[in-house]
Coordinates of C-alpha atoms in Angstrom, one line a residue:
M27 CA 119.9 62.9 116.9
A28 CA 117.2 60.7 117.3
E29 CA 117.7 62.1 120.8
Q30 CA 117.4 65.4 120.0
T31 CA 113.9 64.6 118.4
Q32 CA 113.0 62.9 121.7
T33 CA 113.6 65.4 123.6
Q34 CA 111.7 68.1 121.9
K35 CA 108.6 66.1 120.6
Q36 CA 108.8 65.3 125.1
A37 CA 109.2 69.0 126.0
P38 CA 107.7 70.1 128.9
A39 CA 104.2 72.7 128.0
A40 CA 105.1 76.5 128.4
K41 CA 104.0 78.4 131.4
A42 CA 100.5 79.6 130.6
G43 CA 100.7 83.1 131.4
G44 CA 98.1 85.7 130.4
L45 CA 99.8 86.3 127.3
N46 CA 100.3 82.7 126.5
R47 CA 96.8 82.2 126.8
I48 CA 95.5 85.2 124.6
L49 CA 97.7 83.8 122.0
N50 CA 96.5 80.4 122.2
V51 CA 93.0 81.3 121.8
I52 CA 94.1 83.4 118.6
E53 CA 96.0 79.6 117.2
V54 CA 92.9 77.9 118.0
V55 CA 90.7 80.2 116.4
G56 CA 92.4 81.3 113.6
N57 CA 94.1 77.5 112.7
K58 CA 89.8 76.4 112.5
L59 CA 89.6 78.6 109.8
P60 CA 89.8 76.8 106.6
D61 CA 92.1 75.7 105.1
P62 CA 94.4 78.5 103.3
A63 CA 94.2 77.2 99.5
I64 CA 90.2 77.8 100.7
L65 CA 90.2 80.4 102.7
F66 CA 91.6 82.7 99.5
A67 CA 88.7 81.2 97.4
L68 CA 86.3 82.1 99.9
L69 CA 87.8 85.5 100.2
L70 CA 87.6 85.8 96.3
G71 CA 83.9 84.9 96.9
V72 CA 83.0 87.7 99.6
V73 CA 85.2 90.4 97.6
W74 CA 82.8 89.2 94.5
L75 CA 80.1 90.1 96.7
T76 CA 81.2 93.1 98.3
S77 CA 81.6 94.6 95.0
W78 CA 78.5 93.7 93.6
A79 CA 77.0 95.5 97.1
M80 CA 79.3 98.4 97.5
S81 CA 79.0 98.7 92.8
G82 CA 75.7 101.4 93.2
M83 CA 77.3 103.9 96.0
V84 CA 78.7 106.6 95.0
F85 CA 81.8 108.4 96.7
T86 CA 83.5 111.8 96.9
E87 CA 86.8 110.4 97.5
V88 CA 89.1 111.4 94.6
D89 CA 91.6 107.9 93.4
P90 CA 95.0 110.1 92.7
R91 CA 95.6 107.7 90.5
S92 CA 92.6 108.5 87.7
G93 CA 92.4 112.0 89.3
Q94 CA 88.5 111.1 89.3
A95 CA 86.0 110.0 92.3
I96 CA 86.9 106.5 93.5
Q97 CA 84.1 103.9 92.0
V98 CA 83.9 100.3 93.6
K99 CA 83.9 97.6 90.4
N100 CA 81.6 95.1 90.3
L101 CA 83.0 92.0 89.3
L102 CA 80.6 90.1 88.8
A103 CA 78.6 92.3 85.6
P104 CA 79.3 89.9 82.9
A105 CA 82.2 92.1 81.5
A106 CA 84.0 92.1 84.3
L107 CA 83.2 87.5 84.5
T108 CA 84.6 86.9 81.5
D109 CA 88.3 89.0 81.7
F110 CA 88.9 87.5 85.2
T111 CA 88.6 84.2 83.5
S112 CA 90.6 85.1 80.0
R113 CA 93.2 86.1 82.5
M114 CA 93.2 83.6 84.6
V115 CA 95.9 81.7 83.7
N116 CA 98.2 84.5 83.6
T117 CA 97.1 85.5 86.5
F118 CA 98.3 82.5 88.3
V119 CA 102.0 81.8 85.7
T120 CA 102.7 86.3 86.2
F121 CA 101.8 86.0 90.0
P122 CA 105.2 87.6 91.2
P123 CA 106.0 84.9 94.2
L124 CA 105.6 82.1 92.0
G125 CA 109.1 82.5 89.9
V126 CA 110.5 83.7 92.2
V127 CA 110.3 80.7 94.3
L128 CA 110.0 77.7 91.9
V129 CA 113.7 79.4 90.2
A130 CA 115.0 79.6 93.5
M131 CA 114.3 76.3 95.0
L132 CA 116.0 74.6 91.7
G133 CA 118.9 76.5 92.9
L134 CA 118.3 74.9 96.2
G135 CA 117.3 71.6 96.1
V136 CA 120.0 71.3 94.0
A137 CA 122.0 72.4 97.5
E138 CA 120.3 70.6 99.7
Y139 CA 120.4 67.1 97.5
T140 CA 123.7 67.0 97.6
G141 CA 123.9 67.9 101.2
F142 CA 126.4 70.5 100.6
I143 CA 123.5 73.0 102.6
N144 CA 123.7 70.6 105.7
A145 CA 127.1 70.2 105.4
G146 CA 127.8 74.2 105.5
L147 CA 125.1 74.8 108.2
R148 CA 127.3 72.0 110.5
K149 CA 130.7 73.7 109.8
I150 CA 129.4 77.1 110.5
L151 CA 127.1 76.2 113.6
S152 CA 130.7 74.6 114.6
V153 CA 131.9 77.8 115.6
T154 CA 128.4 79.7 116.0
P155 CA 128.1 80.4 119.4
R156 CA 124.8 79.3 120.6
L157 CA 123.7 83.1 122.0
M158 CA 124.4 84.5 119.2
L159 CA 122.2 82.3 116.7
T160 CA 119.0 84.5 117.3
P161 CA 120.1 88.3 116.3
V162 CA 122.9 86.6 114.0
L163 CA 120.0 85.3 111.5
V164 CA 117.5 88.1 112.4
A165 CA 120.5 90.6 111.2
V166 CA 120.8 88.5 108.0
G167 CA 116.9 88.4 107.2
V168 CA 117.2 92.1 107.2
L169 CA 120.4 92.0 105.0
S170 CA 118.3 89.9 102.7
H171 CA 116.2 93.3 101.6
I172 CA 119.3 94.0 99.2
A173 CA 118.1 91.0 97.6
V174 CA 114.5 92.4 96.7
D175 CA 112.7 89.0 97.8
A176 CA 115.5 86.7 98.4
G177 CA 114.8 86.5 101.9
Y178 CA 111.9 84.5 101.8
V179 CA 113.0 81.8 99.7
L180 CA 116.4 81.6 101.2
V181 CA 116.8 83.0 104.6
I182 CA 113.4 81.7 105.8
P183 CA 114.0 77.7 105.2
L184 CA 117.5 78.0 107.0
G185 CA 116.2 79.7 109.5
A186 CA 114.7 76.4 110.7
V187 CA 117.4 74.6 109.3
I188 CA 120.0 76.1 111.5
F189 CA 117.8 76.1 115.1
Y190 CA 116.6 72.1 114.7
A191 CA 120.1 71.2 114.2
A192 CA 121.3 73.7 116.6
G193 CA 118.9 71.9 119.4
R194 CA 116.6 74.0 119.1
H195 CA 112.7 74.8 118.1
P196 CA 112.9 74.8 114.5
L197 CA 109.9 77.5 114.0
A198 CA 111.1 79.5 116.8
G199 CA 114.4 79.9 113.5
I200 CA 111.5 81.0 111.1
A201 CA 109.7 83.8 113.1
A202 CA 112.9 85.6 113.3
A203 CA 114.1 84.7 109.5
F204 CA 110.4 85.8 109.2
F205 CA 110.5 88.4 111.3
G206 CA 114.0 90.1 109.9
V207 CA 113.0 89.6 106.2
S208 CA 109.6 90.7 106.5
G209 CA 108.7 92.7 110.0
G210 CA 111.7 94.3 109.2
F211 CA 111.7 95.5 105.5
S212 CA 111.8 99.8 106.1
A213 CA 115.7 98.3 108.6
T214 CA 118.7 98.5 106.3
F215 CA 122.0 96.8 107.0
F216 CA 124.2 99.7 105.6
L217 CA 123.7 99.4 102.8
P218 CA 120.1 101.0 100.5
S219 CA 117.5 98.7 99.1
S220 CA 115.5 98.4 96.3
L221 CA 112.3 100.3 98.2
D222 CA 114.6 103.4 99.0
P223 CA 114.3 104.4 95.0
L224 CA 110.5 103.5 94.6
L225 CA 108.6 104.9 97.4
S226 CA 111.0 107.8 97.4
G227 CA 109.6 108.3 93.3
L228 CA 106.2 108.2 94.8
T229 CA 107.0 110.9 97.8
Q230 CA 108.1 113.7 95.2
V231 CA 105.7 113.0 93.0
A232 CA 103.0 113.8 96.3
A233 CA 104.6 116.1 97.0
R234 CA 104.0 118.2 94.1
L235 CA 100.3 117.9 94.5
S236 CA 100.5 120.8 97.3
S237 CA 99.5 123.8 96.7
D238 CA 102.6 125.3 97.3
P239 CA 104.7 126.8 94.5
A240 CA 107.9 125.7 95.3
A241 CA 106.7 122.3 95.9
A242 CA 106.7 122.2 91.7
S243 CA 109.9 121.4 91.4
I244 CA 110.5 119.4 94.7
V245 CA 113.1 116.2 95.1
I246 CA 113.3 113.6 96.8
N247 CA 116.6 111.9 97.8
P248 CA 116.0 107.9 97.6
L249 CA 118.3 107.6 100.4
N250 CA 116.6 110.7 102.5
N251 CA 115.6 107.8 105.1
Y252 CA 118.9 106.4 105.2
Y253 CA 120.2 107.5 109.0
F254 CA 116.9 105.9 109.9
T255 CA 116.2 102.8 108.1
T256 CA 120.4 101.7 108.4
A257 CA 119.7 102.8 113.2
S258 CA 116.3 100.9 112.7
L259 CA 118.1 97.8 112.2
F260 CA 119.9 97.5 116.2
L261 CA 116.5 97.7 117.0
V262 CA 114.4 95.2 114.6
V263 CA 117.6 92.8 116.0
L264 CA 116.8 93.3 119.5
V265 CA 113.5 92.9 119.5
G266 CA 113.4 90.1 117.2
W267 CA 116.6 88.8 119.8
F268 CA 114.6 89.3 123.0
L269 CA 111.5 87.9 121.7
T270 CA 112.4 85.3 119.9
D271 CA 114.7 83.6 122.8
K272 CA 112.5 84.8 125.8
L273 CA 108.5 84.7 124.3
I274 CA 108.0 82.9 121.4
E275 CA 110.6 80.0 121.9
P276 CA 109.5 79.2 125.5
R277 CA 106.3 79.2 124.1
L278 CA 106.9 76.8 121.5
K279 CA 108.4 74.4 124.2
A280 CA 104.6 72.5 124.3
T281 CA 104.7 72.1 120.4
A282 CA 105.3 68.7 118.8
I283 CA 108.1 68.3 116.5
D284 CA 106.1 65.6 114.1
A285 CA 108.0 66.0 110.9
D286 CA 109.7 62.3 109.5
P287 CA 113.1 62.4 111.5
A288 CA 114.8 61.1 108.2
G289 CA 113.8 64.1 106.1
L290 CA 114.9 66.7 109.0
P291 CA 118.7 68.0 109.3
K292 CA 121.7 66.1 111.3
M293 CA 124.4 67.6 113.8
D294 CA 126.4 64.8 113.1
D295 CA 130.6 65.7 112.6
L296 CA 131.9 66.3 109.4
Q297 CA 134.1 63.3 107.2
P298 CA 136.6 64.3 105.5
N299 CA 134.1 63.5 102.4
E300 CA 132.2 66.3 103.0
H301 CA 135.3 68.5 104.1
R302 CA 136.5 68.3 101.2
G303 CA 133.6 68.9 99.5
L304 CA 133.1 72.1 101.8
R305 CA 136.8 73.5 100.7
W306 CA 135.9 72.9 96.4
A307 CA 132.1 74.2 97.2
G308 CA 133.5 76.8 98.8
I309 CA 136.0 78.1 96.2
A310 CA 133.3 77.6 93.2
M311 CA 131.1 80.0 95.5
V312 CA 133.9 82.3 95.5
A313 CA 135.4 82.2 91.5
S314 CA 131.9 82.3 90.7
L315 CA 131.5 85.5 93.1
L316 CA 134.8 87.4 91.7
L317 CA 133.0 86.5 88.1
L318 CA 130.5 88.2 89.1
V319 CA 132.1 91.6 90.8
L320 CA 135.0 91.4 87.9
S321 CA 131.4 92.1 85.2
I322 CA 129.9 94.6 87.4
A323 CA 132.7 96.6 88.0
P324 CA 133.0 99.0 84.6
E325 CA 131.6 101.9 84.5
G326 CA 129.7 100.2 80.8
S327 CA 128.5 97.2 82.5
A328 CA 125.5 95.3 80.9
W329 CA 124.3 94.7 85.2
R330 CA 123.9 98.9 85.5
A331 CA 120.9 100.6 85.2
P332 CA 120.8 101.9 81.8
G333 CA 121.9 105.9 81.4
T334 CA 122.1 106.1 85.8
G335 CA 125.0 104.1 85.9
E336 CA 123.5 102.5 89.3
I337 CA 123.9 98.8 90.4
T338 CA 121.8 99.2 92.9
H339 CA 118.6 100.9 90.9
S340 CA 115.3 98.7 90.6
T341 CA 116.3 99.2 86.5
A342 CA 119.3 98.1 86.9
P343 CA 119.2 94.4 85.5
L344 CA 121.7 93.1 88.7
M345 CA 118.6 94.1 90.4
Q346 CA 116.6 92.4 88.3
S347 CA 118.7 89.3 88.1
I348 CA 118.4 88.7 91.9
V349 CA 116.9 85.3 92.1
P350 CA 118.9 83.7 88.5
L351 CA 122.1 84.4 90.0
I352 CA 120.6 82.6 93.1
F353 CA 119.5 79.6 91.5
I354 CA 123.5 79.9 90.0
F355 CA 125.5 80.3 93.3
F356 CA 123.7 77.6 94.8
L357 CA 123.7 74.9 91.5
I358 CA 127.6 75.5 91.0
P359 CA 128.7 74.7 94.9
G360 CA 125.8 72.5 95.6
V361 CA 127.3 69.9 91.8
V362 CA 130.9 70.5 92.5
Y363 CA 130.2 69.4 96.6
G364 CA 128.3 66.8 95.3
Y365 CA 130.5 64.9 92.8
V366 CA 133.8 66.1 95.2
A367 CA 131.9 64.4 97.9
G368 CA 130.8 61.4 96.4
T369 CA 126.8 62.4 97.2
A370 CA 125.9 63.0 93.2
K371 CA 127.5 60.2 91.1
N372 CA 125.8 62.0 87.3
H373 CA 123.8 64.3 85.8
R374 CA 120.7 62.9 86.5
D375 CA 121.5 62.7 90.1
I376 CA 121.8 67.0 89.8
V377 CA 118.6 66.5 88.3
K378 CA 116.5 64.7 90.8
G379 CA 117.7 67.4 93.3
M380 CA 115.8 70.0 91.7
S381 CA 112.7 67.2 91.1
H382 CA 113.1 66.6 94.8
A383 CA 113.1 70.6 95.4
M384 CA 110.2 70.3 93.3
S385 CA 108.4 67.8 94.9
G386 CA 107.7 69.4 98.1
M387 CA 106.3 72.7 96.0
G388 CA 102.6 71.0 95.5
Y389 CA 100.7 72.5 98.1
Y390 CA 101.9 76.0 97.9
I391 CA 101.2 76.2 93.9
V392 CA 97.6 75.2 95.1
M393 CA 97.8 77.2 97.7
A394 CA 99.5 80.4 95.3
F395 CA 97.1 79.8 92.2
F396 CA 94.3 80.3 94.5
C397 CA 95.9 83.7 96.4
A398 CA 97.1 85.3 92.7
L399 CA 93.0 85.0 92.1
F400 CA 92.4 86.7 95.4
I401 CA 94.8 89.9 95.5
F402 CA 94.3 90.1 91.4
S403 CA 90.4 90.6 92.5
F404 CA 91.3 92.6 95.2
G405 CA 93.2 95.2 93.6
Q406 CA 90.0 94.9 90.2
S407 CA 87.6 95.9 92.8
N408 CA 89.3 99.1 94.0
L409 CA 87.8 98.1 97.6
G410 CA 91.3 98.4 99.0
A411 CA 92.3 101.5 97.4
L412 CA 88.4 102.8 99.1
I413 CA 90.1 101.5 102.3
A414 CA 93.1 103.4 101.7
I415 CA 91.9 106.6 101.1
K416 CA 89.3 107.0 103.7
G417 CA 90.9 106.0 106.3
A418 CA 94.1 109.1 104.8
L419 CA 90.6 111.7 105.1
W420 CA 89.9 110.9 108.2
L421 CA 93.5 111.1 110.2
K422 CA 93.6 114.8 108.6
E423 CA 89.8 115.6 109.8
M424 CA 91.0 114.2 113.0
A425 CA 93.9 117.4 113.1
F426 CA 95.3 115.9 115.6
P427 CA 99.1 117.2 117.6
M428 CA 101.5 116.7 115.2
G429 CA 103.3 113.6 117.0
V430 CA 99.8 111.9 117.2
T431 CA 99.6 112.3 113.5
L432 CA 102.9 111.2 112.8
A433 CA 101.5 108.7 115.0
G434 CA 98.4 107.7 113.2
I435 CA 100.0 107.6 109.9
V436 CA 102.1 104.5 111.1
F437 CA 98.7 102.8 112.8
L438 CA 96.6 103.8 109.6
T439 CA 99.1 102.2 107.5
A440 CA 99.3 99.4 109.2
T441 CA 95.9 98.3 108.9
V442 CA 96.1 99.3 105.2
N443 CA 98.6 96.6 105.4
L444 CA 95.9 93.5 106.4
F445 CA 94.1 95.0 103.0
V446 CA 96.6 95.9 100.7
G447 CA 99.9 93.9 100.7
S448 CA 101.9 95.4 98.4
A449 CA 104.0 98.4 99.6
S450 CA 104.3 101.0 96.8
A451 CA 100.2 100.5 96.0
K452 CA 100.0 102.0 99.2
W453 CA 102.0 105.0 99.2
A454 CA 101.0 105.7 96.4
L455 CA 97.2 105.8 97.8
I456 CA 97.7 106.8 100.9
G457 CA 101.1 109.1 99.8
S458 CA 99.0 111.3 97.9
V459 CA 96.3 112.5 100.4
M460 CA 99.0 112.7 103.2
V461 CA 101.9 114.6 101.8
P462 CA 100.7 117.5 100.7
M463 CA 98.8 117.4 103.6
L464 CA 101.3 117.2 106.2
M465 CA 103.5 119.7 104.1
E466 CA 100.7 122.0 104.6
L467 CA 101.3 122.0 108.3
G468 CA 105.0 122.5 108.1
V469 CA 105.9 118.4 108.0
S470 CA 108.6 117.5 105.2
P471 CA 107.5 114.8 102.5
D472 CA 111.0 112.8 104.3
F473 CA 109.4 112.8 107.7
T474 CA 105.7 111.6 106.5
Q475 CA 107.3 108.6 104.4
A476 CA 109.3 107.5 107.4
A477 CA 106.2 107.1 108.9
Y478 CA 104.6 105.0 106.5
R479 CA 107.8 103.2 106.7
V480 CA 107.1 102.0 110.2
G481 CA 103.6 101.4 109.4
D482 CA 104.1 99.1 106.4
S483 CA 106.9 97.0 108.6
S484 CA 105.4 96.0 111.5
T485 CA 101.6 94.2 110.0
N486 CA 103.7 92.4 107.3
I487 CA 103.9 89.1 109.9
I488 CA 100.4 89.1 110.4
T489 CA 98.7 89.9 106.9
P490 CA 97.8 86.4 105.3
L491 CA 96.5 88.5 102.0
L492 CA 101.1 88.7 102.5
P493 CA 102.1 86.9 99.2
Y494 CA 104.8 85.1 100.6
F495 CA 102.2 84.1 103.6
P496 CA 101.2 80.8 102.1
L497 CA 104.7 79.9 101.5
I498 CA 106.0 80.2 105.5
I499 CA 103.2 78.3 106.1
V500 CA 104.6 75.2 104.0
F501 CA 108.0 75.4 105.2
C502 CA 106.9 75.2 109.0
R503 CA 104.7 72.3 108.0
K504 CA 107.8 70.6 107.0
Y505 CA 108.3 70.3 111.2
V506 CA 105.1 70.9 112.5
Q507 CA 102.5 69.3 110.1
T508 CA 99.4 70.9 112.3
T509 CA 101.1 74.5 111.2
G510 CA 97.8 76.7 109.9
I511 CA 97.3 80.8 109.5
G512 CA 96.5 80.4 113.3
T513 CA 99.7 79.2 114.2
L514 CA 101.7 81.4 112.2
I515 CA 99.8 85.3 113.2
A516 CA 100.2 83.7 116.8
L517 CA 103.9 83.0 116.1
M518 CA 104.2 86.4 114.4
L519 CA 101.8 88.7 116.7
P520 CA 104.5 89.3 119.3
Y521 CA 106.5 91.2 116.9
S522 CA 104.7 93.0 115.6
I523 CA 102.7 94.8 118.1
A524 CA 106.1 94.8 119.9
M525 CA 107.2 96.8 116.7
L526 CA 104.4 99.2 115.9
V527 CA 104.9 100.9 119.3
L528 CA 108.9 100.5 119.9
W529 CA 109.5 101.6 116.5
T530 CA 107.0 104.5 115.9
S531 CA 108.6 105.8 120.0
F532 CA 111.9 105.5 118.0
L533 CA 111.2 107.6 115.2
L534 CA 108.8 110.1 117.1
G535 CA 112.5 110.0 119.3
F536 CA 114.7 110.9 116.1
W537 CA 112.3 114.1 116.0
A538 CA 112.5 115.1 118.9
L539 CA 116.7 115.3 119.3
D540 CA 116.6 116.1 115.7
I541 CA 118.7 113.6 114.6
P542 CA 118.8 113.9 110.3
L543 CA 116.6 111.2 109.0
G544 CA 119.0 110.4 105.8
I545 CA 120.6 112.2 103.1
G546 CA 119.0 115.6 101.8
S547 CA 116.1 115.3 104.6
T548 CA 114.6 117.8 107.0
Y549 CA 112.2 117.4 109.5
T550 CA 109.9 120.7 108.4
Y551 CA 108.7 121.9 105.3
P552 CA 107.9 125.9 104.8
A553 CA 104.3 126.0 105.0
A554 CA 102.5 127.0 102.1
S555 CA 101.3 131.2 101.7

């Protein structure tokens, strides 16, 4: 392993092609920005000042959430400032990624500390062809959508470990996994995700705003984009495979791994005690999974959504318990492995593993604090809503040909995504304008929603306003301590541009060939009388 690390540190610089030079400039400029925590604090100040400057302006655009003309809220007003300070603690502790990350990391910390993850990955790598690591990692990232946000805290850090243990650059593993988890957010791995019913519900509400009397009773199937998103899996995997192996990893040859070698994964042969530990940990994991499946199977299971009995619905306790289940499913085999392999002697070692995991989260917690406050204030100001609505109305006024309009929705969504991170919030704003507008032009709500999903996914990986973006930087710094915002954006920008172009073309190809988008979906809608 020492030889491997030395080789990675002394690897020759990548060839300086035109694209590499552009990415290098982006990386250098981006890394000259302040530390991410301070950057979010500065952006918070910018939002306050902008909201103050624009609060007196009158806008004619209607906010679909209230039905009234949108108004920018002055965050420097005394009432707004006292509201901000009184809610500061709650804003931080209820910041969605914070609990997800910390709870999942407790279980992962035990599994990592006892050696279960390291031994398991070494076992997997011993039977997995090196050539297939990238596509498998991207596909697993897409599959993680079934478990809501689990991929961010599980798949992405493991991507770095897998690549490093295989003698490849860990940042390339992070990039491939991040692309699958976030860039391929609207792709599905043959199973519906929690995003499907969420978006279709908002689409149905927007469609009923149409002037067509028949639209008042329109029903949108939650799987209305299922065929398209499933087929998109193959596009996402192929793009991720090609860019990671042919562009991203060669460029990273110039990036030295400067982390402490003692804390990095090793690829030594498994010892007898490790084999025994893996065997019993595997049995424990399978038994835990079997118990979960048996408890889900009955129609009246408490894991199912009330009323509907579905297990994939967002209201189902199962879907709301994904992170605690990750904690349990890594804690149990981690503990079993530790005791059998002899890497954990007593319960104090288990607690030590959890504490060790939390000690590495200090920097993330600081960034999460300022990120949470910024996102809260930006939402309160209505600036993001104003940007989204103005963009949608501009697209309507341009009256482009249909193919251009659909591509415009993709790029409008991709742009708004840089300012409004929540997929549901963006669609609630944009959809309420675009869905009824395009229904007037004969375009179905299903088709409009598909265009939105392409744009929403494509720029997730390059926006610092993504709540998990600071966490990805923390993962990168475990291997390359100088990683900054510029490093990550330069790493992910080729994926983003490629998917914007190729995924949009893929959608328009579906339309041109009249391939069904999903269950109960169409491309056209009868024009309003």
